[in-house]
Short mmCIF file of C-alpha atoms in Angstrom, two decimals:
data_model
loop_
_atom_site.label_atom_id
_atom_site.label_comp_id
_atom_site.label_asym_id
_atom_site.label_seq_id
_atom_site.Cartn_x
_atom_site.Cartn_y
_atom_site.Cartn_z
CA UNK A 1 -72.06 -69.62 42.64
CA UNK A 2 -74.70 -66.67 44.23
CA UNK A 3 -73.41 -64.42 46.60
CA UNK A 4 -76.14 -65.34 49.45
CA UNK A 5 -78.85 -63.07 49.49
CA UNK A 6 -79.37 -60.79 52.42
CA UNK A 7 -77.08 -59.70 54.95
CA UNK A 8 -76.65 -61.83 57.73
CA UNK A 9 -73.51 -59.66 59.44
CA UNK A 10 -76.11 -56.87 59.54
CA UNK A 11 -77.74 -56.57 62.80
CA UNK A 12 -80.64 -54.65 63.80
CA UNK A 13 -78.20 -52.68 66.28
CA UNK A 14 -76.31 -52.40 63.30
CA UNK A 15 -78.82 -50.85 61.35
CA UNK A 16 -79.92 -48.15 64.02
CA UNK A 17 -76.57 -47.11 64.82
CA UNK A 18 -76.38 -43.37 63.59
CA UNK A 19 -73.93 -41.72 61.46
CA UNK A 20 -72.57 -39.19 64.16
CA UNK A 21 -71.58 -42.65 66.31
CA UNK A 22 -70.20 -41.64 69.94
CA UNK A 23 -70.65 -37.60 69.86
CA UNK A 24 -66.95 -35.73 70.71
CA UNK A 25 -66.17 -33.96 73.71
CA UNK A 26 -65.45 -31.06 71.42
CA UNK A 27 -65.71 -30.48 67.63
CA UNK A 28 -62.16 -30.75 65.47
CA UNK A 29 -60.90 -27.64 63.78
CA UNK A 30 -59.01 -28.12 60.39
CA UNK A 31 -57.26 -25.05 59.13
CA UNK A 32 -59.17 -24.04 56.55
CA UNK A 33 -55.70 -22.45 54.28
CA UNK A 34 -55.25 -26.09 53.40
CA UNK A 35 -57.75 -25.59 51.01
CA UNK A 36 -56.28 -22.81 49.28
CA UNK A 37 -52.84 -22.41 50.34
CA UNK A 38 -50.54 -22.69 47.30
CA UNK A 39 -47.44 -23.71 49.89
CA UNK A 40 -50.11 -26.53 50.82
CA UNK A 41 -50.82 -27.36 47.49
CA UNK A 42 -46.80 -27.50 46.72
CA UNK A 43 -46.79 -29.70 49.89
CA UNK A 44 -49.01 -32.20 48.39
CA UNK A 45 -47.63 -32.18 45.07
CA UNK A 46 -44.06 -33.18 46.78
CA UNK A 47 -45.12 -35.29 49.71
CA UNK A 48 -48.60 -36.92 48.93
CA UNK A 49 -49.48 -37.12 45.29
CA UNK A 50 -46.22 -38.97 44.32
CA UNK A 51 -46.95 -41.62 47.22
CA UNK A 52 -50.19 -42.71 46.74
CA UNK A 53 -52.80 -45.27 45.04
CA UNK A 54 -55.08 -42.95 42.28
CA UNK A 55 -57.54 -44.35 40.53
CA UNK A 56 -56.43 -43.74 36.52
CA UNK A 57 -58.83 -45.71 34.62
CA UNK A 58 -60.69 -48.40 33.71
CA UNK A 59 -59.59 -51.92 32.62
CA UNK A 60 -61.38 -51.33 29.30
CA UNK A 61 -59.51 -48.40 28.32
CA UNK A 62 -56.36 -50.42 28.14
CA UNK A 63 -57.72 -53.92 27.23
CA UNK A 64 -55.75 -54.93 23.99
CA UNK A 65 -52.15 -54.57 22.92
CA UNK A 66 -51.73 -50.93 21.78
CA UNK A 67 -54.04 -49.56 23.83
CA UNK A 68 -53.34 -46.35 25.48
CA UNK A 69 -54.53 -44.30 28.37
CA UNK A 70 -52.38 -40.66 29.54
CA UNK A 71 -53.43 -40.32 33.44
CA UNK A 72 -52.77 -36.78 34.94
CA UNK A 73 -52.66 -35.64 38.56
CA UNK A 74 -51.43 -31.91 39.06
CA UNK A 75 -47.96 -31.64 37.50
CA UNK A 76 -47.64 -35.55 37.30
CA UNK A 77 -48.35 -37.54 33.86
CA UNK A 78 -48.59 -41.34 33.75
CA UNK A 79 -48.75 -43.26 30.65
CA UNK A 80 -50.68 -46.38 31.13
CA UNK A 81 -50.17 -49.25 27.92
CA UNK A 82 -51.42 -52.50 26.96
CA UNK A 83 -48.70 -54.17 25.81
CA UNK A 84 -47.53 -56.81 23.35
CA UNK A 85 -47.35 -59.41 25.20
CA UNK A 86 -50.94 -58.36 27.70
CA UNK A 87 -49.20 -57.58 30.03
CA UNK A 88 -50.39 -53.73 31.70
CA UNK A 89 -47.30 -51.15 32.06
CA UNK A 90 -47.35 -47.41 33.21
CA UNK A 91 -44.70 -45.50 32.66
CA UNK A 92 -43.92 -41.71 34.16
CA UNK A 93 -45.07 -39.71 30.69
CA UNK A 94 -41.34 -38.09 30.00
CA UNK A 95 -38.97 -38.64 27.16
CA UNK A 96 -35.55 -39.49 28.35
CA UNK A 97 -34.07 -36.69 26.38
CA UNK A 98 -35.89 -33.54 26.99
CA UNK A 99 -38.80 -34.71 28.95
CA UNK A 100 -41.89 -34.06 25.98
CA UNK A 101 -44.94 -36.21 26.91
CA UNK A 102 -44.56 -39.38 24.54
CA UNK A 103 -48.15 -39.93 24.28
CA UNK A 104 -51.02 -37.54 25.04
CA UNK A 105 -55.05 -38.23 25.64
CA UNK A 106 -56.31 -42.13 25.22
CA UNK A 107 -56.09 -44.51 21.50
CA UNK A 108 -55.41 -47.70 20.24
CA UNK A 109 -53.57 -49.32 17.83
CA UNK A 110 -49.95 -48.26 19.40
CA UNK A 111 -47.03 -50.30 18.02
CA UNK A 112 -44.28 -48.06 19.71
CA UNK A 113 -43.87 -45.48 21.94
CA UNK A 114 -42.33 -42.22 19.58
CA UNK A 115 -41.64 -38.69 21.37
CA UNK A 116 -42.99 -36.42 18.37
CA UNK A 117 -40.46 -33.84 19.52
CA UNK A 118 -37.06 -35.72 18.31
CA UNK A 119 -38.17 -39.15 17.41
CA UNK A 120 -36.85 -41.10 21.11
CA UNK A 121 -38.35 -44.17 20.50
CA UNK A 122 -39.31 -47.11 23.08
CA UNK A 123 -41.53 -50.32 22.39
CA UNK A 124 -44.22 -50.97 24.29
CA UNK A 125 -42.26 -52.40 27.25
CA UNK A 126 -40.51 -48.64 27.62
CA UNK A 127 -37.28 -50.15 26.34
CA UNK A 128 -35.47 -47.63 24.06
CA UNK A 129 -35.15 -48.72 20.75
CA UNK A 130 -33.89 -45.57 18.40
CA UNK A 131 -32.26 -42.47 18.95
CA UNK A 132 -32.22 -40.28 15.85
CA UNK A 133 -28.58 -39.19 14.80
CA UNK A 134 -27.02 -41.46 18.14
CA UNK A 135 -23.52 -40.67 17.68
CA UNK A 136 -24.13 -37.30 18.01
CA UNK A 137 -24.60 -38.30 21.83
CA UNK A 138 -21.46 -39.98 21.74
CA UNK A 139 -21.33 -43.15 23.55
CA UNK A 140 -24.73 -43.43 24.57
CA UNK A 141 -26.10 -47.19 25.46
CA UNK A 142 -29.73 -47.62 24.99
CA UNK A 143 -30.21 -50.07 27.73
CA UNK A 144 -29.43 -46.75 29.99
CA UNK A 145 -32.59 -44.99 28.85
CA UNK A 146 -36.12 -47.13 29.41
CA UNK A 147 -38.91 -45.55 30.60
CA UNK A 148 -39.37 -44.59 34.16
CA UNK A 149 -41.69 -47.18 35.35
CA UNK A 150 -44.83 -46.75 37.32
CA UNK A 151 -46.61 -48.81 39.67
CA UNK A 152 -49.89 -49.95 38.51
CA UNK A 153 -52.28 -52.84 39.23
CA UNK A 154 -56.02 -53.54 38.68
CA UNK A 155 -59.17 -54.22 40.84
CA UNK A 156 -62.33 -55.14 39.84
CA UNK A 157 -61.54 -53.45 36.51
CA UNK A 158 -60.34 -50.15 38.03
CA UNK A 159 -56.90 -49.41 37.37
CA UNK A 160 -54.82 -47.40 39.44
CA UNK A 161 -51.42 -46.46 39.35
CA UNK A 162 -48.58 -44.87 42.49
CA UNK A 163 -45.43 -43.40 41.62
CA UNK A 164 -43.71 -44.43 44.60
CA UNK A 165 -41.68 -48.15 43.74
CA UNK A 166 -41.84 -48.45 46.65
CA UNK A 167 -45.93 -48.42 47.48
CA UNK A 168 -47.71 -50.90 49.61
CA UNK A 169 -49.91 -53.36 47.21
CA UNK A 170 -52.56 -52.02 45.64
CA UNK A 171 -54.89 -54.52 47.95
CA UNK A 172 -53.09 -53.63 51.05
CA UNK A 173 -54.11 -49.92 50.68
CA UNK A 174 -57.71 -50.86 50.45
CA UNK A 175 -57.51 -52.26 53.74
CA UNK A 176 -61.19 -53.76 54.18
CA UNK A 177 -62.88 -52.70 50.72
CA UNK A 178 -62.45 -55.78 48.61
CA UNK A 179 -63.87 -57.94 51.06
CA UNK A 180 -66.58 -55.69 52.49
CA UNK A 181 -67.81 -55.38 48.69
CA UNK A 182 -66.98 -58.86 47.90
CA UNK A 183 -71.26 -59.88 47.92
CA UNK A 184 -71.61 -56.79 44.76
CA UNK A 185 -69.51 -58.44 42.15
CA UNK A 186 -68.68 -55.70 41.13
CA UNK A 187 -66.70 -57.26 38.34
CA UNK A 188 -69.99 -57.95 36.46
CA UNK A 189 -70.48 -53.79 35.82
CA UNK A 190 -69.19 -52.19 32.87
CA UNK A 191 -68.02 -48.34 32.24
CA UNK A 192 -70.41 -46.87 29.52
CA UNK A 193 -69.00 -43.61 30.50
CA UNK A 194 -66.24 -41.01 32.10
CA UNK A 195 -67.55 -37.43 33.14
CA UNK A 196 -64.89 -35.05 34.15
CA UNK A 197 -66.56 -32.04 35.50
CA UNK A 198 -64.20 -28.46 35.41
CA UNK A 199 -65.09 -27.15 38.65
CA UNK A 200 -63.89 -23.95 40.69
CA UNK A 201 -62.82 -25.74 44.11
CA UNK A 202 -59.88 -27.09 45.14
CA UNK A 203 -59.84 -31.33 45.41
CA UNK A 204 -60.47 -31.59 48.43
CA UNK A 205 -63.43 -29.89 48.67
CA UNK A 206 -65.39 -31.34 46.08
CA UNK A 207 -64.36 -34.84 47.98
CA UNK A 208 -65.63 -33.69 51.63
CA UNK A 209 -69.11 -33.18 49.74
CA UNK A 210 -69.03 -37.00 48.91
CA UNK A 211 -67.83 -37.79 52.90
CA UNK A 212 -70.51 -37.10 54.99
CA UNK A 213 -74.54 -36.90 55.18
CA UNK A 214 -74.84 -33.94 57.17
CA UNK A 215 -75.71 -31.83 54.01
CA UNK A 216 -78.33 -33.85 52.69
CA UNK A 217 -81.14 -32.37 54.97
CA UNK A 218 -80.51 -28.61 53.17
CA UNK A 219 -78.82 -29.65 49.94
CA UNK A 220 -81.00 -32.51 49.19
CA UNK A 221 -84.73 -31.91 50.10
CA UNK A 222 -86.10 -33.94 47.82
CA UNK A 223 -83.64 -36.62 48.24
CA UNK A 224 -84.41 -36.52 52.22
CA UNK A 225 -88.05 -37.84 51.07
CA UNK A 226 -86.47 -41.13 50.34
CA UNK A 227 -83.50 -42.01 52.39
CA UNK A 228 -82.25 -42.21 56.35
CA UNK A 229 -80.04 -39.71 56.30
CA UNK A 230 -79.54 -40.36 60.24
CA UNK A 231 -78.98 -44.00 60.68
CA UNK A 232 -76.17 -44.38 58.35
CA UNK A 233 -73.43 -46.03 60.52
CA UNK A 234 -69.66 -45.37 59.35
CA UNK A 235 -66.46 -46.87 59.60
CA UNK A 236 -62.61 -45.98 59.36
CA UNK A 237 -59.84 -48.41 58.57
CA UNK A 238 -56.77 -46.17 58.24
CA UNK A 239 -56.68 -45.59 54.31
CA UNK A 240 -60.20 -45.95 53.95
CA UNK A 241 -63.36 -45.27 55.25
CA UNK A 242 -67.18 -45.90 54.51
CA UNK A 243 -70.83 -45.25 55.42
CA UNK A 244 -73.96 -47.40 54.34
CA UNK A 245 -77.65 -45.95 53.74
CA UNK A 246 -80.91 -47.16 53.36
CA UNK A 247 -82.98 -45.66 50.73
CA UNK A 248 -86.64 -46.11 49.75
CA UNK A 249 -87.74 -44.58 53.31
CA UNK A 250 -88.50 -41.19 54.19
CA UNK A 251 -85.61 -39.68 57.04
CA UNK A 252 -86.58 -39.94 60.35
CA UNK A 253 -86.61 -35.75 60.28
CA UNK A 254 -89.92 -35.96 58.76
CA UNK A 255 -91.54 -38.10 62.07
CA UNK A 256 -93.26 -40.48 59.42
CA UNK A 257 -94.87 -37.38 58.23
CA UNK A 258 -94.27 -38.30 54.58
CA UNK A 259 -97.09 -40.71 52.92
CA UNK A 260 -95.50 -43.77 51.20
CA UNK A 261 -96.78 -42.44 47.28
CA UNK A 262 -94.51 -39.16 48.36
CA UNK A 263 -91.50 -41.54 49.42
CA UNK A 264 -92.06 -43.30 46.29
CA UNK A 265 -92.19 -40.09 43.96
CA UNK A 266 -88.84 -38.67 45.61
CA UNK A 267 -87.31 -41.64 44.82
CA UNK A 268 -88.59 -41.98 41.25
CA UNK A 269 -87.57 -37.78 41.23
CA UNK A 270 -84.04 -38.40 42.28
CA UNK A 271 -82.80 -41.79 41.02
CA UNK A 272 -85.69 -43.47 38.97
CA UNK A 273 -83.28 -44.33 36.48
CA UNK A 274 -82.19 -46.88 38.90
CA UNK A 275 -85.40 -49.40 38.21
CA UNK A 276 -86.18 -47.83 34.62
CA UNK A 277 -88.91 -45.49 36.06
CA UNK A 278 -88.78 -42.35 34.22
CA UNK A 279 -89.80 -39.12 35.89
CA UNK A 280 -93.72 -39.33 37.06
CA UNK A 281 -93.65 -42.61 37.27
CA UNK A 282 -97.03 -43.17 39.72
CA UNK A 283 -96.94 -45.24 42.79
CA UNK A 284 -97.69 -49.13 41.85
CA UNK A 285 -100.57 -49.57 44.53
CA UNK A 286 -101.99 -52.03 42.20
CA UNK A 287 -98.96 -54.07 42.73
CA UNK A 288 -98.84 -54.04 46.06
CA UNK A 289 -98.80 -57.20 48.47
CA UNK A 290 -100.00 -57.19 52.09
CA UNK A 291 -96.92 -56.48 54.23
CA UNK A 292 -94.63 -54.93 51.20
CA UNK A 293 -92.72 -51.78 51.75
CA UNK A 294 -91.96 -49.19 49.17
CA UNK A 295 -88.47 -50.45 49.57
CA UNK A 296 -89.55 -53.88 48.94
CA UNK A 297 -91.61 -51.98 45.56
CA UNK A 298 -88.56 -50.57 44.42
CA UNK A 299 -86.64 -53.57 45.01
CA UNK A 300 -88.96 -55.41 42.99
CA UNK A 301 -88.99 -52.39 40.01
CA UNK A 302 -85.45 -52.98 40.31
CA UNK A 303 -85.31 -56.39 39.61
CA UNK A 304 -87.58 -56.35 37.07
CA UNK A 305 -85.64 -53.65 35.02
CA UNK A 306 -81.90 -55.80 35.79
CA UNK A 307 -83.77 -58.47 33.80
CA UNK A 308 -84.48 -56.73 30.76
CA UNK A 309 -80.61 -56.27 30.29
CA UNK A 310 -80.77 -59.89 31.11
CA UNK A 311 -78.90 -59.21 34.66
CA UNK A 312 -80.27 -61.68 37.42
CA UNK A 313 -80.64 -59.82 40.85
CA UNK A 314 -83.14 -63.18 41.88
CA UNK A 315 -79.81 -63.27 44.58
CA UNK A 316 -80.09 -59.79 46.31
CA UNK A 317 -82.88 -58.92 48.42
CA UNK A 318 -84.46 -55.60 48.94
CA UNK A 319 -81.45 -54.44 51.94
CA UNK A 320 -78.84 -55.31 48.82
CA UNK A 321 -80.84 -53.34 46.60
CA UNK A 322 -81.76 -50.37 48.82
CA UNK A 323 -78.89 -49.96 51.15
CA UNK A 324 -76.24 -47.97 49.41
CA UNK A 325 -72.46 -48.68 50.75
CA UNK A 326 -70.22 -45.33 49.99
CA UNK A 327 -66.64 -46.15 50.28
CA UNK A 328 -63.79 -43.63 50.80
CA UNK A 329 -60.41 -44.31 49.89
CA UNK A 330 -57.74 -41.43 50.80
CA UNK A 331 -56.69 -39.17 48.96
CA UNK A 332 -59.56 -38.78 46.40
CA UNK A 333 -61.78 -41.62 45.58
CA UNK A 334 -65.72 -42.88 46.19
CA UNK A 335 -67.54 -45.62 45.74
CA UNK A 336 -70.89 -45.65 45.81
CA UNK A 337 -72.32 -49.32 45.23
CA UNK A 338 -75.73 -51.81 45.59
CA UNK A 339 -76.86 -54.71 43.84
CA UNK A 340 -77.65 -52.73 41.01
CA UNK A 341 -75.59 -49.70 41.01
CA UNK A 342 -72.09 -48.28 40.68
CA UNK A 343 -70.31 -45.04 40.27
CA UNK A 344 -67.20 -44.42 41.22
CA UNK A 345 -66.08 -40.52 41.88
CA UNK A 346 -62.77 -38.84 42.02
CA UNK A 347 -61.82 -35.85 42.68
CA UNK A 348 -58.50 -34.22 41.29
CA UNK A 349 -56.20 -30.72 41.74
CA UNK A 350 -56.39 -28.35 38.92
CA UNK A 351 -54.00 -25.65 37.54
CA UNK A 352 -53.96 -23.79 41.42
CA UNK A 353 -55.50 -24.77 44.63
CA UNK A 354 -59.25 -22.97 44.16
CA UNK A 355 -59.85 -25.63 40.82
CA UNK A 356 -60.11 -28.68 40.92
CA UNK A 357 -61.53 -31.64 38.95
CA UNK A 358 -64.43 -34.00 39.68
CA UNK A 359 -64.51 -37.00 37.61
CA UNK A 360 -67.67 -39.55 37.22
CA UNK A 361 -66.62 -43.42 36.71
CA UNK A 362 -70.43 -44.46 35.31
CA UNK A 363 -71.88 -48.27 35.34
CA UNK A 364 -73.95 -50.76 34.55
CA UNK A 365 -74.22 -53.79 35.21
CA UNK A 366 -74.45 -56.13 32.44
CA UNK A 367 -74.96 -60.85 32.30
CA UNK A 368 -72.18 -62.49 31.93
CA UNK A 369 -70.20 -62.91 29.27
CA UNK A 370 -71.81 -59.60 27.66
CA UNK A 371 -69.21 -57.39 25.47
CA UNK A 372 -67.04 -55.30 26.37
CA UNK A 373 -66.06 -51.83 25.06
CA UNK A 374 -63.89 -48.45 25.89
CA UNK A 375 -65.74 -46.37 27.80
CA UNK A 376 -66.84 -42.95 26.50
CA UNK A 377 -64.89 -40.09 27.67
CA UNK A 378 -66.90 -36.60 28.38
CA UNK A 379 -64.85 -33.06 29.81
CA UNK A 380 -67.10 -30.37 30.40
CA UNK A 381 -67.31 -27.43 32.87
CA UNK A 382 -69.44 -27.19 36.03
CA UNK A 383 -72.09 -25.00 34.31
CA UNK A 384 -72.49 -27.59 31.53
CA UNK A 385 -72.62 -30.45 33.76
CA UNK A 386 -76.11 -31.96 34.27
CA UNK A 387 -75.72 -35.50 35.64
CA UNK A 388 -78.56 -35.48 38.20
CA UNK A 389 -80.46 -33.66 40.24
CA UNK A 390 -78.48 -34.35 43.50
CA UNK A 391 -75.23 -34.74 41.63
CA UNK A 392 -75.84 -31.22 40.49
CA UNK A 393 -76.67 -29.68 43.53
CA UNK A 394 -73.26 -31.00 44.95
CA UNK A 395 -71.35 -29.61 41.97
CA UNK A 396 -73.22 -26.07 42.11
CA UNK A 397 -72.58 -25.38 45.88
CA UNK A 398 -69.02 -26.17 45.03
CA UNK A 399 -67.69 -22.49 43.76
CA UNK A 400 -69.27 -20.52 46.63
CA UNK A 401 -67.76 -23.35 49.44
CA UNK A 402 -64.30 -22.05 47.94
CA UNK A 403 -64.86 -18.41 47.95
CA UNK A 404 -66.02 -18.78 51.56
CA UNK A 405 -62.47 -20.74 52.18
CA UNK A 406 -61.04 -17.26 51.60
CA UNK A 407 -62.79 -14.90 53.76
CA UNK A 408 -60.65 -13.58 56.27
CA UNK A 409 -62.57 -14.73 59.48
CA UNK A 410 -63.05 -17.57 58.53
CA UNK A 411 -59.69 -19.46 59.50
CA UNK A 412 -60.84 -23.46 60.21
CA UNK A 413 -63.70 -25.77 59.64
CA UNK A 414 -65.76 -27.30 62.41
CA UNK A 415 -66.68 -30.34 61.89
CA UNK A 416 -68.75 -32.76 63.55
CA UNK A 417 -68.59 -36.66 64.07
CA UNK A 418 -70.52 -37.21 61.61
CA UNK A 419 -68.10 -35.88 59.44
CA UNK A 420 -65.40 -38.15 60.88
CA UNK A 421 -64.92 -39.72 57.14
CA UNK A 422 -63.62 -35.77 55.85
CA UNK A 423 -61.60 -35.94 59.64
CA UNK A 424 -59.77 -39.08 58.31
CA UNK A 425 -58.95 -37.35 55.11
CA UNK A 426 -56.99 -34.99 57.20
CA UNK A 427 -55.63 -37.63 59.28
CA UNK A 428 -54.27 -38.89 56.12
CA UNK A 429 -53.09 -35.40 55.20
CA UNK A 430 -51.07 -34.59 58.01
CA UNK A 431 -49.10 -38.28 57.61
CA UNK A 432 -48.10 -38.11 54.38
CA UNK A 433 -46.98 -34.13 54.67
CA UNK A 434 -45.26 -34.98 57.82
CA UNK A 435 -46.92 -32.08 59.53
CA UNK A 436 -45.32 -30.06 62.59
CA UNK A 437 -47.76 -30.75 66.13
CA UNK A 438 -48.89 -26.38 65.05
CA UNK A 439 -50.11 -27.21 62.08
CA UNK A 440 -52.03 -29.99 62.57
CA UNK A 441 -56.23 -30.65 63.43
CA UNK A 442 -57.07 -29.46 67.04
CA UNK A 443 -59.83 -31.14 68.80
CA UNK A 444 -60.84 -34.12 69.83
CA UNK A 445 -59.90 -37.57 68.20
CA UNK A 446 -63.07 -39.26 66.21
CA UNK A 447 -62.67 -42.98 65.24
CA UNK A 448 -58.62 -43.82 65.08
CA UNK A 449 -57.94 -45.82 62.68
CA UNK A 450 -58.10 -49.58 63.15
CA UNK A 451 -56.26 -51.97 62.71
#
């Protein structure tokens, strides 16, 4: 059955509601050594990292017995198998004798799990099936020794895994997202690809970039030409958080300044990919209907592209296709998603608090019943990295943002309500680390969290 098209909980209140909401009494100061603090990072490491829901994978990287997928997170290592019997396993990625990783980067075709260090052997279910010269160990039962078990569970082909045994439910964490993204199906995209960018920031900060729309006005210019950067209303649930956008119009900065061929060319400039339009793609006047938009244009471009990858969008109409829903889910994750688009971001600590990791989830969405294969997996640095022009303009501010973090005036952000999304992050933070009342945000409170 079609998701109906439209949105009828969307309400033209709704849509002019503006991302900054109810303005503070004050702004809220975060302390900016949280971004570069080793003794923070140490904190998080202990108290956070261990304790919460991390995207790992996809579904397709661990779809048939054997297959294998090594998830790390700082110091932590999670081994994530397919096994025998289908059923998904993850496993803390330590040999019970010396702690060696047992298995290392992604594969197939595992029929056991061997430590190539003394030969510790486990099947596929982490039960421990050989010990190399045993009675050496003396009385040493096997049944003693499995495999530290992870949680993990699955959503929409996302897998994620928690170290904690004792974790909420994977579902319970995302609070609202499954059923606020319920009309995307987003079980009908597929991961073509995984880009892990090497970048010179801690986690954190790559995530704030992908938490708020304040920067798009300087960062973005020619991505301003296209969407309402202003009336993007936001939520926060506790856990997670989200703002939605409509693209296809110029921002309201501009005062309708903007023709609609130059709102069309930004948007063919910035994301023609989207509806197959490569760059220079002119404005379809020809095509044009009395009372059409250039949203309902691209909408329509859209459509038409879906259907030569056989994908039906006949269901979604232009608000599905031009309003994009961003989803934040503490500590580290975003989703941006339409009726034609996915990616799903992550950001992840590096080797010390000024590095970091930013790591691209990349879709498509495919018909029905179409094939299914392991995603491609791509590591390069932030110089080498060229997936966009506004993706790349968010990872090349990156390095200096950290430097700044540094400077020795410069001892807490100020941030705004429309940056209440990076606010909740902290909220988060200061949870989980069990912070003392000095160390905490000052300022006023922006959107509790509901519940």
């Amino acid at each position: 059955m079609h998701a109906p098209a439209g949105n009828p909980a969307r309400t033209r209140s709704h849509v002019q509601e503006d991302a900054i909401g109810t303005p503070p009494d004050r702004p809220t100061l975060v302390p900016a050594e949280r971004y570069y603090s080793p003794a923070f990072a140490a904190l998080e490491v202990k108290r956070m990292w261990p304790k919460v829901w991390q995207l790992a994978c996809m579904v397709d990287h661990v779809a048939e017995p054997g297959d294998y997928f090594e998830y790390r997170c700082g110091p932590y290592g999670v081994l994530i198998v397919r096994g025998d019997d289908g059923v998904l396993r993850a496993f803390q990625n330590a040999c019970r004798h010396r702690g060696n990783s047992v298995c290392v980067g992604s594969g197939s075709g595992l029929r056991e799990l061997k430590c190539g260090y003394h030969g510790w052997t486990w099947d596929l279910a982490g039960t421990l099936k050989r010990v190399p010269n045993r009675k050496g160990f003396g009385s040493l039962q096997l049944s003693d020794f499995p495999l530290v078990p992870v949680r993990v569970d699955s959503w929409e082909g996302l897998v994620f895994v928690n170290l904690d045994p004792e974790a909420m439910p994977l579902l319970e964490y995302l609070e609202a997202v499954p059923d606020d993204i319920a009309w995307c199906r987003l079980r009908d995209f597929r991961c073509y690809a995984t880009l892990t960018v090497e970048v010179e920031a801690n986690w954190k900060t790559i995530a704030d970039g992908y938490s708020e729309t304040y920067h798009i006005q300087t960062l973005h210019p020619e991505l301003l030409r296209c969407v309402d950067d202003i009336h993007a209303p936001q939520r926060i649930w506790g856990h997670t958080g989200k703002s939605d956008q409509p693209y296809g119009v110029q921002s309201p900065r501009f005062d309708g300044a903007l023709s609609d061929e130059e709102v069309w060319d930004a948007y063919v400039y910035t994301q023609g990919a989207l509806m197959g339009a490569p760059e220079g793609t002119p404005f379809p006047a020809d095509e044009r209907r009395p009372g059409q938009t250039v949203q309902d244009l691209i909408a329509a471009h859209t459509r038409a592209f879906a259907a030569t990858r056989g994908v039906d969008l006949e269901w979604a109409d232009t608000d599905r296709i031009t309003r994009l829903h961003q989803y934040n889910v503490f500590p580290n994750m975003t989703l941006l998603a339409n009726a034609d688009h996915l990616t799903v971001m992550c950001s992840r600590p590096g080797p010390d608090p000024d590095h970091g990791e930013l790591v691209m989830f990349l879709m498509t969405r495919m018909p029905p019943g179409a094939s299914r294969a392991k995603p491609t997996d791509v590591r390069v640095t932030a110089g080498e990295a060229e997936p966009g022009v506004v993706l790349s303009q968010d990872i090349r501010v990156l390095a200096g943002l950290q430097r700044g973090m540094h400077q020795p005036g410069f001892t807490h952000l100020v941030l705004s309500g429309e940056e209440r999304r990076v606010i909740n992050t902290h909220r988060n933070l200061e949870r989980y680390l069990d912070l003392p009342q000095s160390e905490r945000m000052s300022g006023a409170p922006i959107d509790p969290p509901q519940t």
